[in-house]
XYZ file of C-alpha atoms in Angstrom:
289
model
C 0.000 0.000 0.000
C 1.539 3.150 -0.941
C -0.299 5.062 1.800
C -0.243 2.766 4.835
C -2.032 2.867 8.318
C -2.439 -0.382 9.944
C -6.331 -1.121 10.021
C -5.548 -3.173 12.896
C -8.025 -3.361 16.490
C -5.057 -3.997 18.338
C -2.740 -1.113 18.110
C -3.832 2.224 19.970
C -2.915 6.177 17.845
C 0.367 6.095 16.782
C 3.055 7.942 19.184
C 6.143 9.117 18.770
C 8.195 11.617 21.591
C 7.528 14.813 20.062
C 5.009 16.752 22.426
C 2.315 19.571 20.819
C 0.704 22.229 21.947
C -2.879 21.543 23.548
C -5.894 22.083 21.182
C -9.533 21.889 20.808
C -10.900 21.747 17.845
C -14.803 21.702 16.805
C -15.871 18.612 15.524
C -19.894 18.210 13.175
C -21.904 15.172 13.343
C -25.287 16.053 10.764
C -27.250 13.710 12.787
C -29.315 13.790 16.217
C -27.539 13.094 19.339
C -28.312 9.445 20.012
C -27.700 8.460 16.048
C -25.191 5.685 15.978
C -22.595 7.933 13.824
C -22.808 10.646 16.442
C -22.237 8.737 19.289
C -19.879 6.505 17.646
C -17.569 8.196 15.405
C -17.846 11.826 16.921
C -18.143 11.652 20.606
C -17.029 8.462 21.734
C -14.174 8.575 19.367
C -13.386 12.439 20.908
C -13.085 10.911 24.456
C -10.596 8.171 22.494
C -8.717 10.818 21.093
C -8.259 12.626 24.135
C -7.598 9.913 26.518
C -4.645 8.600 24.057
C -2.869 11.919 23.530
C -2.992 12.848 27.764
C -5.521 15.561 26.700
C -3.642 17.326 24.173
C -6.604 16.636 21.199
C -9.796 17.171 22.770
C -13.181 17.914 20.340
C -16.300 19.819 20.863
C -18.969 17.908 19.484
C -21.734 20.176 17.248
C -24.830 17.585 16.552
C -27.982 17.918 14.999
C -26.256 19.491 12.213
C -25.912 22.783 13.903
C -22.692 23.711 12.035
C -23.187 21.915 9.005
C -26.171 19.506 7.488
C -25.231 16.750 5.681
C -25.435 18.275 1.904
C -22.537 20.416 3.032
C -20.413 18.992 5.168
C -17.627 19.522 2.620
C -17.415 22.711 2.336
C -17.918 22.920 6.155
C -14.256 21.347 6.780
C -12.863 23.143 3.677
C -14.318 26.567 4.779
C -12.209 25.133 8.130
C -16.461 25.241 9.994
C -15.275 22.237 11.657
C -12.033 20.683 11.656
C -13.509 16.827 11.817
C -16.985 15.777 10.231
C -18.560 12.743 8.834
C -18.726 12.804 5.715
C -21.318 10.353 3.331
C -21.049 11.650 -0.351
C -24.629 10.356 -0.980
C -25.960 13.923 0.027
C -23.215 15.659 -2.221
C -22.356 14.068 -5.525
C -21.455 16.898 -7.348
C -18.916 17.701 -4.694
C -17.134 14.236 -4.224
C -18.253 12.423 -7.252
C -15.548 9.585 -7.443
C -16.112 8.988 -3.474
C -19.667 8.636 -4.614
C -18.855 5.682 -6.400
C -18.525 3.227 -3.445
C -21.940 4.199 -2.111
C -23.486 2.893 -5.888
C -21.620 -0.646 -5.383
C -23.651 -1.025 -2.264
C -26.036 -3.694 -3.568
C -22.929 -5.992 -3.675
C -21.495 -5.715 -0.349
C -23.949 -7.443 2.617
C -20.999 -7.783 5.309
C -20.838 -4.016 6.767
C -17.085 -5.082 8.405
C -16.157 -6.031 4.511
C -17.686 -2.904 3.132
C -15.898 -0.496 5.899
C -12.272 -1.949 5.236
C -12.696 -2.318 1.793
C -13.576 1.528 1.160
C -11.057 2.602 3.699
C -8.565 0.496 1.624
C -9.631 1.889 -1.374
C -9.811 6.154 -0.275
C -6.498 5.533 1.158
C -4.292 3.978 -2.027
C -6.640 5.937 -4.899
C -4.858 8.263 -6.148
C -7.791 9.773 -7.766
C -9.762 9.806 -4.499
C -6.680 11.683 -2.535
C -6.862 14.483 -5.067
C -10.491 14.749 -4.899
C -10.496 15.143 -0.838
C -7.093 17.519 -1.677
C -8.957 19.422 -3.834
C -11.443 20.371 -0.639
C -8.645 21.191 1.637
C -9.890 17.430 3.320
C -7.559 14.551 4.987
C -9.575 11.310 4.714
C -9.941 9.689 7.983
C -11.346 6.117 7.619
C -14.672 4.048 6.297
C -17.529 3.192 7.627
C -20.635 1.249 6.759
C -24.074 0.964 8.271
C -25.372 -2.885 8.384
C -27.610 -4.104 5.818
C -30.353 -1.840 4.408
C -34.325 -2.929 4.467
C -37.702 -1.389 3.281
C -39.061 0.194 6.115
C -42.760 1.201 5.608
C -46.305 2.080 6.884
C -47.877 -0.631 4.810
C -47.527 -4.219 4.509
C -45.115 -5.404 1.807
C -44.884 -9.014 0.703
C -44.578 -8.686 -3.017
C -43.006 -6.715 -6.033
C -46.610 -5.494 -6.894
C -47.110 -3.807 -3.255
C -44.347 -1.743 -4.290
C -45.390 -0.019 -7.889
C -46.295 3.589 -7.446
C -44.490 3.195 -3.623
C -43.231 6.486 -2.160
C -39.584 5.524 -0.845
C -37.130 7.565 0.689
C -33.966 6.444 -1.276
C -30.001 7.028 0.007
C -27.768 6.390 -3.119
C -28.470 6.562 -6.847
C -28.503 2.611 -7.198
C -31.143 2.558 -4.601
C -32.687 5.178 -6.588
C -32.492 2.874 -10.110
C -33.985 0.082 -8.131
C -36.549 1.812 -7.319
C -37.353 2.688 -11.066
C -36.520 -0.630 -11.398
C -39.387 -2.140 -9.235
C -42.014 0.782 -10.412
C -41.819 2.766 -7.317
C -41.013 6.384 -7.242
C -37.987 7.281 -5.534
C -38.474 10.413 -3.151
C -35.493 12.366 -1.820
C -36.087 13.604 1.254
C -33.396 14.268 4.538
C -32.980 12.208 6.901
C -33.874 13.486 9.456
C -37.446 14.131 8.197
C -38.110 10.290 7.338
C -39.966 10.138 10.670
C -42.429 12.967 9.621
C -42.972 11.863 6.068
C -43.735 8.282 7.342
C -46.057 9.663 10.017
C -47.995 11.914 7.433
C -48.027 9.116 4.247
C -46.371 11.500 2.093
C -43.382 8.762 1.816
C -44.481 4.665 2.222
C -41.279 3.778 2.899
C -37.316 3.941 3.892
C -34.616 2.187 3.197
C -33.111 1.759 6.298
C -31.212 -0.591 8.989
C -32.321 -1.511 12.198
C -30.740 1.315 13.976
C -32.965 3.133 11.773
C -36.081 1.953 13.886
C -34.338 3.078 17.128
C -31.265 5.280 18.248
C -30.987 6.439 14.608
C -34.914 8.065 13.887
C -37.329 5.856 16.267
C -39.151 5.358 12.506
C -40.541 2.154 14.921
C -43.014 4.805 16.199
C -44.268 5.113 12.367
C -43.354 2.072 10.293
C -44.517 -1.030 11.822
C -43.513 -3.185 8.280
C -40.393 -4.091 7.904
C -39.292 -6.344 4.919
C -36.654 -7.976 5.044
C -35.116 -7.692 1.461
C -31.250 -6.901 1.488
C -30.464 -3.501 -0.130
C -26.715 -3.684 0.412
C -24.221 -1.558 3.083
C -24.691 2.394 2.934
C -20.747 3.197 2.912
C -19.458 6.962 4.572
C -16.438 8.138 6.179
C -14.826 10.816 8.207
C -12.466 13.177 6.911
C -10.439 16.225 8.296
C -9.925 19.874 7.701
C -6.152 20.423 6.476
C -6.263 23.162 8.576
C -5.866 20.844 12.009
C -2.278 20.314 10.455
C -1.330 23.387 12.346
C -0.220 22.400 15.450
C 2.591 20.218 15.281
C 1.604 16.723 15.490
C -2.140 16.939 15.847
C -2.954 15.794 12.376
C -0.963 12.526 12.504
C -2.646 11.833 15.722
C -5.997 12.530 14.928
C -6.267 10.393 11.848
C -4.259 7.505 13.230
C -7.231 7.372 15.938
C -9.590 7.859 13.773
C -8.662 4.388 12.124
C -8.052 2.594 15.425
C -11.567 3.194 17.511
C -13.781 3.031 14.119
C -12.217 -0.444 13.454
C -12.939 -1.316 17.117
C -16.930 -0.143 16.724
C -17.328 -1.641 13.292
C -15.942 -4.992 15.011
C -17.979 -4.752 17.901
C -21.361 -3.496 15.118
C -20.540 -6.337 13.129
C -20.176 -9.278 15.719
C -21.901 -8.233 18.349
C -18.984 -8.749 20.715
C -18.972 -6.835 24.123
C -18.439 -2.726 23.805
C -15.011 -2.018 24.189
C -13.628 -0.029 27.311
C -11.572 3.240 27.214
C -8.653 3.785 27.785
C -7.342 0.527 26.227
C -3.921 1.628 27.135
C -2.072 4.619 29.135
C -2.411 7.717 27.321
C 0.206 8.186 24.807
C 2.777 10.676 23.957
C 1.779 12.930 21.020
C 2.668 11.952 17.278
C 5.101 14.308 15.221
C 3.664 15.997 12.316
């Protein structure tokens, strides 16, 4: 790999003896508090961050998209809004068009652990993709992927016919073509108003995983249909502002975690194994730049 970072679940943010100056940076999750990105990727992976370097990388967590919805979350770090920020280039294709990419393969990844190391793997060693995050002033971070996507409706569906002239709330474009595809009509529509159009009938469905009916939107309060037919993973990632490369050290340190506890959460999401524990080690001295 010509840009290597151990993906490995046993290894804690690289160190090296080179101390930095103390910083806190502000970090923008687009979703509500208790949505499994925010508490996964932005604020349990701050306390990682900060444990590891002895305090010296510490994030303020923005949720709810208060600095930056989804759609924009781009320009957000380029614009240096937020120096950390997940990023899923679903919601902007015209700004990160080859990252886009993964999210259309999703109807041929079903094992979310798979899907997360193979598009870290790939946004790491693509040349092409490293321009296109250069080219918005981003560092990518690491991959992600939700588990397995499902119809999630108000109405009872049990065959291809229950879904022609179906309202559904689509997340990529190849969701979108099989929609088409099975003579529904695909609706876009945030996410964070899936609960309301569900409640009201002006969608029928979601696509969706389980967290979907919980944490994520409580859609369980609206949607009591569920069927099980496997839409593929619904890939993301995180990504940082260029501008954290300030401070001596900081940006090594804050990417090298960011691979570490994702790989632990998408292990523990995948398997089902029990949560891992902070700190997993003492807290380390800070990387050089």
């Amino acid at each position: 790999m010509r840009r290597y970072i151990a993906l490995t679940t046993a290894a804690a943010c690289m160190s090296f003896s080179i101390p930095a100056a103390a910083e806190t940076y502000s970090a923008a999750a687009s979703w509500v508090e208790t949505h499994g990105i925010t508490v996964n990727k932005l604020r349990n992976y701050a306390e990682y961050v900060s444990e590891d370097t002895d305090g010296n990388i510490e994030f303020e967590v923005f949720s709810g998209g208060s600095l930056a919805p989804a759609a924009s979350m781009a320009s957000a770090l380029r614009d240096e809004v937020a120096m950390y920020g997940h990023i899923t280039s679903a919601y902007m294709p015209a700004d990160l068009p080859l990252d886009n990419v993964l999210n259309d393969l999703v109807f041929i990844a079903d094992d979310p652990m798979a899907a997360a190391f193979a598009s870290t793997e790939v946004k790491l060693n693509s040349d092409a993709l490293q321009q296109e995050y250069a080219d918005y002033n981003l560092v990518f971070g690491t991959g992600y992927s939700m588990t397995t996507y499902y119809l999630i409706c108000n109405t009872p569906i049990s065959s291809v016919e229950d879904l022609e002239g179906k309202r559904i709330r689509t997340g990529s474009s190849s969701q979108i073509k099989w929609a088409e595809h099975v003579n529904a009509i695909s609706v876009s529509v945030p996410a964070t108003e899936i609960y309301t159009g569900l409640e009201r009938g002006t969608i029928g469905c979601s696509t969706g995983d389980a967290s979907f009916l919980t944490s994520s939107f409580q859609l369980q309060d609206v949607a009591k249909h569920t069927t099980l037919v496997s839409l593929g993973t619904h890939n993301s990632g995180v990504s940082f502002s260029t501008a954290i490369s300030g401070k001596p050290g900081h940006q090594k340190s804050a990417v090298s975690c960011s691979i570490i506890w994702p790989a632990r959460k998408q292990s523990f999401r995948s398997t089902g194994r029990a949560k891992p524990k902070l700190p997993w080690r003492k807290p380390s001295p800070m990387a050089s730049n």
